[in-house]
Amino acid sequence: MSADAETDALTGVPSHPMRADARRNREQILRAAREVFADQGPDAPLDEIARRAGVGIATLYRRFPHRADLHRGVAIEVLTALVEAASRAAAEEDDPCLALRRFMHAALDFKIGSVMPSLLGRFTVDEILDGVPGDAVDPIDAMLLRAQAQGLVRSDVVFGDITLMIIRLTRPLPGGGLFAPDDALAHRQLDVYIDGLRPTGSPRPTTPLGGPAVDAEAFKRIRERVVDDAREAHDVREARGAHDAPGARGAHDARETRSDPDPGPDADAAPGPA
């Protein structure tokens, strides 16, 4: 195997430097996998990940020979991005409150609350943390303590109030992402929350809220759409279940066998050399 294709079997990260194009492909695959796993879960089709990444399925398998390698790679990529975002915010912002805000908004885009829970049980803590350069806990806690020391954040706020809120806000709304502006709404709600970290007597914030403003009427429309779409999806599953009942499944399998005697290789088996 060439140096640019070698991968650490435990962590799913490259064991040798890669060419620029190989590194770019790997980054695109990991970003696409993060989005697909957040939307569809860790057993989502690998073809969909390759399509979103703009690479062929063979390229995906070269970078990540097994699905487990991709799971670990995504987890390591997300946690590494958190460390980098926290470290940059702490180093580049003189105001620790602005540093916290910058980090929290960056972290929101990593979808950690929907990606990481879907991958739990597929690796150990040591397998993941050993592949991450540092720990985001330290710079995040340092920013919080600095902000409190300067009277910019209320004194009873603790580390978990920062990180666990990010996790909550990165979970999609009910309906599996049917509400398109969900990400922008999460950033708006994060701004409301961050302003709530201010100590009593602080000046009122003057920065306008971004994202969609979901008033009562807009909420009613969203509710109706989510409920109706969920009902339609349920009906489709029910119909499919009836179609796949034991008697129906036997007839269906017989038709499939006659029309396609060779079902092809397993979807998750790495293809052989081209």
PDB file of C-alpha atoms in Angstrom:
ATOM      1  CA  MET A   1       0.000   0.000   0.000  1.00  0.00           C
ATOM      2  CA  SER A   2       1.382   3.436  -0.888  1.00  0.00           C
ATOM      3  CA  ALA A   3       2.285   5.946   1.804  1.00  0.00           C
ATOM      4  CA  ASP A   4      -0.554   8.291   0.937  1.00  0.00           C
ATOM      5  CA  ALA A   5      -3.099   5.431   1.330  1.00  0.00           C
ATOM      6  CA  GLU A   6      -1.861   3.940   4.603  1.00  0.00           C
ATOM      7  CA  THR A   7      -4.262   4.241   7.535  1.00  0.00           C
ATOM      8  CA  ASP A   8      -3.879   3.484  11.214  1.00  0.00           C
ATOM      9  CA  ALA A   9      -6.173   0.513  11.824  1.00  0.00           C
ATOM     10  CA  LEU A  10      -7.082   1.639  15.350  1.00  0.00           C
ATOM     11  CA  THR A  11      -7.802   5.324  14.910  1.00  0.00           C
ATOM     12  CA  GLY A  12      -8.710   5.592  11.241  1.00  0.00           C
ATOM     13  CA  VAL A  13      -6.227   8.430  10.749  1.00  0.00           C
ATOM     14  CA  PRO A  14      -3.338   8.450   8.267  1.00  0.00           C
ATOM     15  CA  SER A  15      -0.143   6.848   9.570  1.00  0.00           C
ATOM     16  CA  HIS A  16       2.029   8.610   6.968  1.00  0.00           C
ATOM     17  CA  PRO A  17       1.839  12.015   5.251  1.00  0.00           C
ATOM     18  CA  MET A  18      -0.543  12.055   2.300  1.00  0.00           C
ATOM     19  CA  ARG A  19      -0.472  13.932  -0.963  1.00  0.00           C
ATOM     20  CA  ALA A  20      -2.569  17.078  -1.078  1.00  0.00           C
ATOM     21  CA  ASP A  21      -5.262  15.494  -3.256  1.00  0.00           C
ATOM     22  CA  ALA A  22      -5.495  12.410  -1.028  1.00  0.00           C
ATOM     23  CA  ARG A  23      -5.736  14.592   2.067  1.00  0.00           C
ATOM     24  CA  ARG A  24      -8.451  16.693   0.414  1.00  0.00           C
ATOM     25  CA  ASN A  25     -10.427  13.572  -0.494  1.00  0.00           C
ATOM     26  CA  ARG A  26     -10.181  12.288   3.057  1.00  0.00           C
ATOM     27  CA  GLU A  27     -11.399  15.596   4.518  1.00  0.00           C
ATOM     28  CA  GLN A  28     -14.318  15.688   2.083  1.00  0.00           C
ATOM     29  CA  ILE A  29     -15.294  12.130   2.985  1.00  0.00           C
ATOM     30  CA  LEU A  30     -15.212  12.866   6.715  1.00  0.00           C
ATOM     31  CA  ARG A  31     -17.292  16.030   6.335  1.00  0.00           C
ATOM     32  CA  ALA A  32     -19.829  14.204   4.203  1.00  0.00           C
ATOM     33  CA  ALA A  33     -19.942  11.263   6.618  1.00  0.00           C
ATOM     34  CA  ARG A  34     -20.537  13.614   9.534  1.00  0.00           C
ATOM     35  CA  GLU A  35     -23.548  15.113   7.751  1.00  0.00           C
ATOM     36  CA  VAL A  36     -24.941  11.761   6.599  1.00  0.00           C
ATOM     37  CA  PHE A  37     -24.480  10.088   9.992  1.00  0.00           C
ATOM     38  CA  ALA A  38     -26.204  13.050  11.647  1.00  0.00           C
ATOM     39  CA  ASP A  39     -29.146  12.740   9.244  1.00  0.00           C
ATOM     40  CA  GLN A  40     -29.414   8.984   8.742  1.00  0.00           C
ATOM     41  CA  GLY A  41     -27.391   7.280  11.474  1.00  0.00           C
ATOM     42  CA  PRO A  42     -24.106   5.329  11.390  1.00  0.00           C
ATOM     43  CA  ASP A  43     -25.460   2.585   9.124  1.00  0.00           C
ATOM     44  CA  ALA A  44     -26.271   5.027   6.324  1.00  0.00           C
ATOM     45  CA  PRO A  45     -25.314   3.912   2.789  1.00  0.00           C
ATOM     46  CA  LEU A  46     -21.653   4.477   2.027  1.00  0.00           C
ATOM     47  CA  ASP A  47     -22.581   5.289  -1.565  1.00  0.00           C
ATOM     48  CA  GLU A  48     -24.440   8.356  -0.287  1.00  0.00           C
ATOM     49  CA  ILE A  49     -21.378   9.491   1.661  1.00  0.00           C
ATOM     50  CA  ALA A  50     -19.163   9.103  -1.395  1.00  0.00           C
ATOM     51  CA  ARG A  51     -21.674  11.000  -3.530  1.00  0.00           C
ATOM     52  CA  ARG A  52     -21.842  13.932  -1.106  1.00  0.00           C
ATOM     53  CA  ALA A  53     -18.056  13.964  -0.814  1.00  0.00           C
ATOM     54  CA  GLY A  54     -17.711  14.093  -4.597  1.00  0.00           C
ATOM     55  CA  VAL A  55     -15.520  10.983  -4.748  1.00  0.00           C
ATOM     56  CA  GLY A  56     -15.930   7.452  -6.058  1.00  0.00           C
ATOM     57  CA  ILE A  57     -16.823   4.612  -3.716  1.00  0.00           C
ATOM     58  CA  ALA A  58     -13.394   3.045  -4.384  1.00  0.00           C
ATOM     59  CA  THR A  59     -11.723   6.208  -3.077  1.00  0.00           C
ATOM     60  CA  LEU A  60     -13.811   6.019   0.092  1.00  0.00           C
ATOM     61  CA  TYR A  61     -12.736   2.399   0.631  1.00  0.00           C
ATOM     62  CA  ARG A  62      -9.072   3.274   0.063  1.00  0.00           C
ATOM     63  CA  ARG A  63      -9.266   5.866   2.801  1.00  0.00           C
ATOM     64  CA  PHE A  64     -11.515   3.804   5.113  1.00  0.00           C
ATOM     65  CA  PRO A  65     -11.399   0.062   4.287  1.00  0.00           C
ATOM     66  CA  HIS A  66     -14.102  -0.804   6.857  1.00  0.00           C
ATOM     67  CA  ARG A  67     -17.182   1.031   8.094  1.00  0.00           C
ATOM     68  CA  ALA A  68     -15.716   0.982  11.624  1.00  0.00           C
ATOM     69  CA  ASP A  69     -12.693   2.937  10.338  1.00  0.00           C
ATOM     70  CA  LEU A  70     -15.047   5.620   9.039  1.00  0.00           C
ATOM     71  CA  HIS A  71     -16.938   5.746  12.353  1.00  0.00           C
ATOM     72  CA  ARG A  72     -13.700   6.289  14.268  1.00  0.00           C
ATOM     73  CA  GLY A  73     -12.440   8.754  11.686  1.00  0.00           C
ATOM     74  CA  VAL A  74     -15.565  10.907  12.002  1.00  0.00           C
ATOM     75  CA  ALA A  75     -15.433  10.875  15.809  1.00  0.00           C
ATOM     76  CA  ILE A  76     -11.763  11.851  15.820  1.00  0.00           C
ATOM     77  CA  GLU A  77     -12.356  14.552  13.193  1.00  0.00           C
ATOM     78  CA  VAL A  78     -15.186  16.110  15.231  1.00  0.00           C
ATOM     79  CA  LEU A  79     -13.241  16.121  18.505  1.00  0.00           C
ATOM     80  CA  THR A  80     -10.095  17.440  16.789  1.00  0.00           C
ATOM     81  CA  ALA A  81     -12.124  20.271  15.260  1.00  0.00           C
ATOM     82  CA  LEU A  82     -13.464  21.118  18.729  1.00  0.00           C
ATOM     83  CA  VAL A  83      -9.935  21.302  20.148  1.00  0.00           C
ATOM     84  CA  GLU A  84      -8.781  23.521  17.277  1.00  0.00           C
ATOM     85  CA  ALA A  85     -11.815  25.830  17.505  1.00  0.00           C
ATOM     86  CA  ALA A  86     -11.420  26.261  21.265  1.00  0.00           C
ATOM     87  CA  SER A  87      -7.677  26.861  21.039  1.00  0.00           C
ATOM     88  CA  ARG A  88      -8.042  29.432  18.227  1.00  0.00           C
ATOM     89  CA  ALA A  89     -10.813  31.317  19.997  1.00  0.00           C
ATOM     90  CA  ALA A  90      -8.832  31.473  23.240  1.00  0.00           C
ATOM     91  CA  ALA A  91      -5.643  32.595  21.477  1.00  0.00           C
ATOM     92  CA  GLU A  92      -7.140  35.140  19.067  1.00  0.00           C
ATOM     93  CA  GLU A  93      -9.804  36.890  21.161  1.00  0.00           C
ATOM     94  CA  ASP A  94      -8.728  39.263  23.942  1.00  0.00           C
ATOM     95  CA  ASP A  95     -12.256  39.353  25.363  1.00  0.00           C
ATOM     96  CA  PRO A  96     -12.914  35.913  26.948  1.00  0.00           C
ATOM     97  CA  CYS A  97     -16.673  36.362  26.548  1.00  0.00           C
ATOM     98  CA  LEU A  98     -16.253  36.943  22.808  1.00  0.00           C
ATOM     99  CA  ALA A  99     -13.913  33.947  22.723  1.00  0.00           C
ATOM    100  CA  LEU A 100     -16.585  31.754  24.309  1.00  0.00           C
ATOM    101  CA  ARG A 101     -19.217  33.011  21.879  1.00  0.00           C
ATOM    102  CA  ARG A 102     -16.925  32.388  18.905  1.00  0.00           C
ATOM    103  CA  PHE A 103     -16.123  28.865  20.075  1.00  0.00           C
ATOM    104  CA  MET A 104     -19.737  27.946  20.818  1.00  0.00           C
ATOM    105  CA  HIS A 105     -20.953  29.060  17.398  1.00  0.00           C
ATOM    106  CA  ALA A 106     -18.108  27.165  15.708  1.00  0.00           C
ATOM    107  CA  ALA A 107     -18.850  24.052  17.743  1.00  0.00           C
ATOM    108  CA  LEU A 108     -22.520  24.230  16.784  1.00  0.00           C
ATOM    109  CA  ASP A 109     -21.604  23.578  13.152  1.00  0.00           C
ATOM    110  CA  PHE A 110     -19.867  20.300  14.053  1.00  0.00           C
ATOM    111  CA  LYS A 111     -23.262  18.735  14.957  1.00  0.00           C
ATOM    112  CA  ILE A 112     -21.673  16.952  17.882  1.00  0.00           C
ATOM    113  CA  GLY A 113     -25.024  16.371  19.576  1.00  0.00           C
ATOM    114  CA  SER A 114     -26.359  14.346  16.657  1.00  0.00           C
ATOM    115  CA  VAL A 115     -23.155  12.759  15.321  1.00  0.00           C
ATOM    116  CA  MET A 116     -21.423  11.499  18.463  1.00  0.00           C
ATOM    117  CA  PRO A 117     -24.459   9.855  20.139  1.00  0.00           C
ATOM    118  CA  SER A 118     -25.151   7.928  16.918  1.00  0.00           C
ATOM    119  CA  LEU A 119     -21.614   6.492  17.057  1.00  0.00           C
ATOM    120  CA  LEU A 120     -21.589   5.515  20.734  1.00  0.00           C
ATOM    121  CA  GLY A 121     -20.898   1.863  21.405  1.00  0.00           C
ATOM    122  CA  ARG A 122     -18.746   1.508  18.299  1.00  0.00           C
ATOM    123  CA  PHE A 123     -15.414   2.391  19.945  1.00  0.00           C
ATOM    124  CA  THR A 124     -13.874   3.059  23.350  1.00  0.00           C
ATOM    125  CA  VAL A 125     -12.932   6.431  24.820  1.00  0.00           C
ATOM    126  CA  ASP A 126      -9.235   5.575  24.586  1.00  0.00           C
ATOM    127  CA  GLU A 127      -9.534   4.620  20.902  1.00  0.00           C
ATOM    128  CA  ILE A 128     -10.857   8.080  20.124  1.00  0.00           C
ATOM    129  CA  LEU A 129      -8.990  10.342  22.523  1.00  0.00           C
ATOM    130  CA  ASP A 130      -5.652   8.735  21.609  1.00  0.00           C
ATOM    131  CA  GLY A 131      -6.168  10.065  18.080  1.00  0.00           C
ATOM    132  CA  VAL A 132      -7.075  13.615  19.126  1.00  0.00           C
ATOM    133  CA  PRO A 133      -4.294  16.219  19.566  1.00  0.00           C
ATOM    134  CA  GLY A 134      -5.244  17.573  22.977  1.00  0.00           C
ATOM    135  CA  ASP A 135      -8.444  17.979  24.952  1.00  0.00           C
ATOM    136  CA  ALA A 136     -10.995  20.739  24.294  1.00  0.00           C
ATOM    137  CA  VAL A 137     -11.976  20.723  27.978  1.00  0.00           C
ATOM    138  CA  ASP A 138      -8.922  22.723  29.040  1.00  0.00           C
ATOM    139  CA  PRO A 139      -9.175  25.779  26.719  1.00  0.00           C
ATOM    140  CA  ILE A 140     -12.970  25.931  27.117  1.00  0.00           C
ATOM    141  CA  ASP A 141     -12.741  25.907  30.912  1.00  0.00           C
ATOM    142  CA  ALA A 142      -9.947  28.493  30.805  1.00  0.00           C
ATOM    143  CA  MET A 143     -12.102  30.855  28.691  1.00  0.00           C
ATOM    144  CA  LEU A 144     -15.001  30.464  31.102  1.00  0.00           C
ATOM    145  CA  LEU A 145     -12.860  31.131  34.185  1.00  0.00           C
ATOM    146  CA  ARG A 146     -11.305  34.214  32.540  1.00  0.00           C
ATOM    147  CA  ALA A 147     -14.726  35.570  31.643  1.00  0.00           C
ATOM    148  CA  GLN A 148     -15.959  35.043  35.202  1.00  0.00           C
ATOM    149  CA  ALA A 149     -12.844  36.647  36.682  1.00  0.00           C
ATOM    150  CA  GLN A 150     -13.562  39.754  34.594  1.00  0.00           C
ATOM    151  CA  GLY A 151     -17.220  39.823  35.633  1.00  0.00           C
ATOM    152  CA  LEU A 152     -18.469  39.032  32.113  1.00  0.00           C
ATOM    153  CA  VAL A 153     -20.218  35.740  32.944  1.00  0.00           C
ATOM    154  CA  ARG A 154     -22.284  34.967  36.027  1.00  0.00           C
ATOM    155  CA  SER A 155     -20.280  33.192  38.715  1.00  0.00           C
ATOM    156  CA  ASP A 156     -22.538  30.140  39.057  1.00  0.00           C
ATOM    157  CA  VAL A 157     -22.075  29.031  35.440  1.00  0.00           C
ATOM    158  CA  VAL A 158     -19.958  25.871  35.150  1.00  0.00           C
ATOM    159  CA  PHE A 159     -18.263  23.980  32.317  1.00  0.00           C
ATOM    160  CA  GLY A 160     -21.233  21.744  31.578  1.00  0.00           C
ATOM    161  CA  ASP A 161     -23.471  24.768  31.005  1.00  0.00           C
ATOM    162  CA  ILE A 162     -21.326  25.544  27.966  1.00  0.00           C
ATOM    163  CA  THR A 163     -20.726  22.130  26.443  1.00  0.00           C
ATOM    164  CA  LEU A 164     -24.032  20.418  27.198  1.00  0.00           C
ATOM    165  CA  MET A 165     -26.010  23.311  25.737  1.00  0.00           C
ATOM    166  CA  ILE A 166     -24.053  22.941  22.488  1.00  0.00           C
ATOM    167  CA  ILE A 167     -24.937  19.238  22.465  1.00  0.00           C
ATOM    168  CA  ARG A 168     -28.629  20.002  23.032  1.00  0.00           C
ATOM    169  CA  LEU A 169     -28.754  22.612  20.290  1.00  0.00           C
ATOM    170  CA  THR A 170     -27.064  20.359  17.738  1.00  0.00           C
ATOM    171  CA  ARG A 171     -29.785  17.750  17.993  1.00  0.00           C
ATOM    172  CA  PRO A 172     -32.200  18.125  15.084  1.00  0.00           C
ATOM    173  CA  LEU A 173     -35.798  19.151  15.603  1.00  0.00           C
ATOM    174  CA  PRO A 174     -38.423  16.383  15.414  1.00  0.00           C
ATOM    175  CA  GLY A 175     -39.049  15.336  11.863  1.00  0.00           C
ATOM    176  CA  GLY A 176     -35.535  14.321  10.861  1.00  0.00           C
ATOM    177  CA  GLY A 177     -34.351  17.632   9.437  1.00  0.00           C
ATOM    178  CA  LEU A 178     -37.560  18.477   7.568  1.00  0.00           C
ATOM    179  CA  PHE A 179     -37.259  22.049   8.812  1.00  0.00           C
ATOM    180  CA  ALA A 180     -34.605  23.390   6.427  1.00  0.00           C
ATOM    181  CA  PRO A 181     -33.489  26.442   8.503  1.00  0.00           C
ATOM    182  CA  ASP A 182     -32.853  24.250  11.573  1.00  0.00           C
ATOM    183  CA  ASP A 183     -29.115  25.050  11.683  1.00  0.00           C
ATOM    184  CA  ALA A 184     -29.666  28.813  11.427  1.00  0.00           C
ATOM    185  CA  LEU A 185     -32.343  28.617  14.125  1.00  0.00           C
ATOM    186  CA  ALA A 186     -29.900  26.825  16.435  1.00  0.00           C
ATOM    187  CA  HIS A 187     -27.404  29.704  16.048  1.00  0.00           C
ATOM    188  CA  ARG A 188     -30.154  32.215  16.885  1.00  0.00           C
ATOM    189  CA  GLN A 189     -31.110  30.268  19.995  1.00  0.00           C
ATOM    190  CA  LEU A 190     -27.460  29.960  20.999  1.00  0.00           C
ATOM    191  CA  ASP A 191     -27.169  33.761  20.941  1.00  0.00           C
ATOM    192  CA  VAL A 192     -30.188  34.007  23.255  1.00  0.00           C
ATOM    193  CA  TYR A 193     -28.557  31.497  25.599  1.00  0.00           C
ATOM    194  CA  ILE A 194     -25.156  33.202  25.561  1.00  0.00           C
ATOM    195  CA  ASP A 195     -26.769  36.520  26.472  1.00  0.00           C
ATOM    196  CA  GLY A 196     -28.351  34.704  29.402  1.00  0.00           C
ATOM    197  CA  LEU A 197     -24.858  33.911  30.758  1.00  0.00           C
ATOM    198  CA  ARG A 198     -24.323  37.591  31.564  1.00  0.00           C
ATOM    199  CA  PRO A 199     -24.309  38.524  35.244  1.00  0.00           C
ATOM    200  CA  THR A 200     -27.150  40.539  36.756  1.00  0.00           C
ATOM    201  CA  GLY A 201     -26.878  44.244  35.963  1.00  0.00           C
ATOM    202  CA  SER A 202     -24.916  43.769  32.720  1.00  0.00           C
ATOM    203  CA  PRO A 203     -25.775  46.085  29.808  1.00  0.00           C
ATOM    204  CA  ARG A 204     -28.448  44.726  27.521  1.00  0.00           C
ATOM    205  CA  PRO A 205     -27.048  43.137  24.340  1.00  0.00           C
ATOM    206  CA  THR A 206     -27.276  45.300  21.234  1.00  0.00           C
ATOM    207  CA  THR A 207     -26.395  42.708  18.570  1.00  0.00           C
ATOM    208  CA  PRO A 208     -29.561  41.740  16.645  1.00  0.00           C
ATOM    209  CA  LEU A 209     -30.548  38.085  16.600  1.00  0.00           C
ATOM    210  CA  GLY A 210     -29.902  36.284  13.329  1.00  0.00           C
ATOM    211  CA  GLY A 211     -31.545  33.214  11.899  1.00  0.00           C
ATOM    212  CA  PRO A 212     -35.244  32.619  11.307  1.00  0.00           C
ATOM    213  CA  ALA A 213     -37.665  34.244  13.749  1.00  0.00           C
ATOM    214  CA  VAL A 214     -40.248  31.513  14.351  1.00  0.00           C
ATOM    215  CA  ASP A 215     -43.292  33.342  15.685  1.00  0.00           C
ATOM    216  CA  ALA A 216     -46.534  31.620  16.721  1.00  0.00           C
ATOM    217  CA  GLU A 217     -47.937  31.418  13.203  1.00  0.00           C
ATOM    218  CA  ALA A 218     -44.671  30.103  11.751  1.00  0.00           C
ATOM    219  CA  PHE A 219     -44.522  27.501  14.501  1.00  0.00           C
ATOM    220  CA  LYS A 220     -48.028  26.295  13.640  1.00  0.00           C
ATOM    221  CA  ARG A 221     -46.999  25.834  10.005  1.00  0.00           C
ATOM    222  CA  ILE A 222     -43.849  23.937  10.987  1.00  0.00           C
ATOM    223  CA  ARG A 223     -45.823  21.755  13.402  1.00  0.00           C
ATOM    224  CA  GLU A 224     -48.367  20.888  10.731  1.00  0.00           C
ATOM    225  CA  ARG A 225     -45.705  20.003   8.187  1.00  0.00           C
ATOM    226  CA  VAL A 226     -43.677  17.873  10.590  1.00  0.00           C
ATOM    227  CA  VAL A 227     -46.721  15.961  11.832  1.00  0.00           C
ATOM    228  CA  ASP A 228     -48.113  15.402   8.322  1.00  0.00           C
ATOM    229  CA  ASP A 229     -44.751  14.298   6.911  1.00  0.00           C
ATOM    230  CA  ALA A 230     -44.175  11.965   9.862  1.00  0.00           C
ATOM    231  CA  ARG A 231     -47.609  10.430   9.316  1.00  0.00           C
ATOM    232  CA  GLU A 232     -46.873   9.908   5.624  1.00  0.00           C
ATOM    233  CA  ALA A 233     -43.531   8.258   6.464  1.00  0.00           C
ATOM    234  CA  HIS A 234     -45.294   6.018   8.993  1.00  0.00           C
ATOM    235  CA  ASP A 235     -47.855   4.933   6.395  1.00  0.00           C
ATOM    236  CA  VAL A 236     -45.049   4.100   3.951  1.00  0.00           C
ATOM    237  CA  ARG A 237     -43.311   1.960   6.594  1.00  0.00           C
ATOM    238  CA  GLU A 238     -46.574   0.201   7.422  1.00  0.00           C
ATOM    239  CA  ALA A 239     -47.197  -0.564   3.757  1.00  0.00           C
ATOM    240  CA  ARG A 240     -43.651  -1.818   3.324  1.00  0.00           C
ATOM    241  CA  GLY A 241     -43.995  -3.990   6.423  1.00  0.00           C
ATOM    242  CA  ALA A 242     -47.150  -5.568   5.066  1.00  0.00           C
ATOM    243  CA  HIS A 243     -45.404  -6.172   1.753  1.00  0.00           C
ATOM    244  CA  ASP A 244     -42.474  -7.815   3.544  1.00  0.00           C
ATOM    245  CA  ALA A 245     -44.650 -10.067   5.728  1.00  0.00           C
ATOM    246  CA  PRO A 246     -43.497 -13.749   5.691  1.00  0.00           C
ATOM    247  CA  GLY A 247     -45.824 -14.860   2.881  1.00  0.00           C
ATOM    248  CA  ALA A 248     -45.217 -11.803   0.736  1.00  0.00           C
ATOM    249  CA  ARG A 249     -41.485 -11.881   1.400  1.00  0.00           C
ATOM    250  CA  GLY A 250     -41.186 -15.455   0.131  1.00  0.00           C
ATOM    251  CA  ALA A 251     -42.847 -14.563  -3.158  1.00  0.00           C
ATOM    252  CA  HIS A 252     -40.780 -11.385  -3.425  1.00  0.00           C
ATOM    253  CA  ASP A 253     -37.533 -13.270  -2.773  1.00  0.00           C
ATOM    254  CA  ALA A 254     -38.460 -15.866  -5.372  1.00  0.00           C
ATOM    255  CA  ARG A 255     -39.028 -13.152  -7.979  1.00  0.00           C
ATOM    256  CA  GLU A 256     -35.711 -11.504  -7.042  1.00  0.00           C
ATOM    257  CA  THR A 257     -33.897 -14.837  -7.322  1.00  0.00           C
ATOM    258  CA  ARG A 258     -35.300 -15.499 -10.787  1.00  0.00           C
ATOM    259  CA  SER A 259     -34.560 -12.005 -12.081  1.00  0.00           C
ATOM    260  CA  ASP A 260     -31.154 -11.520 -10.440  1.00  0.00           C
ATOM    261  CA  PRO A 261     -29.382 -14.789  -9.645  1.00  0.00           C
ATOM    262  CA  ASP A 262     -26.193 -12.942  -8.692  1.00  0.00           C
ATOM    263  CA  PRO A 263     -26.977 -10.284  -6.024  1.00  0.00           C
ATOM    264  CA  GLY A 264     -23.402  -8.979  -6.094  1.00  0.00           C
ATOM    265  CA  PRO A 265     -20.900  -8.381  -3.285  1.00  0.00           C
ATOM    266  CA  ASP A 266     -21.896  -7.157   0.147  1.00  0.00           C
ATOM    267  CA  ALA A 267     -22.355  -3.394   0.184  1.00  0.00           C
ATOM    268  CA  ASP A 268     -19.801  -2.945   2.947  1.00  0.00           C
ATOM    269  CA  ALA A 269     -17.141  -5.247   1.541  1.00  0.00           C
ATOM    270  CA  ALA A 270     -14.187  -3.369   0.164  1.00  0.00           C
ATOM    271  CA  PRO A 271     -14.039  -3.695  -3.595  1.00  0.00           C
ATOM    272  CA  GLY A 272     -11.040  -5.391  -5.140  1.00  0.00           C
ATOM    273  CA  PRO A 273      -8.425  -3.604  -7.207  1.00  0.00           C
ATOM    274  CA  ALA A 274      -9.803  -1.822 -10.248  1.00  0.00           C
TER     275      ALA A 274
END
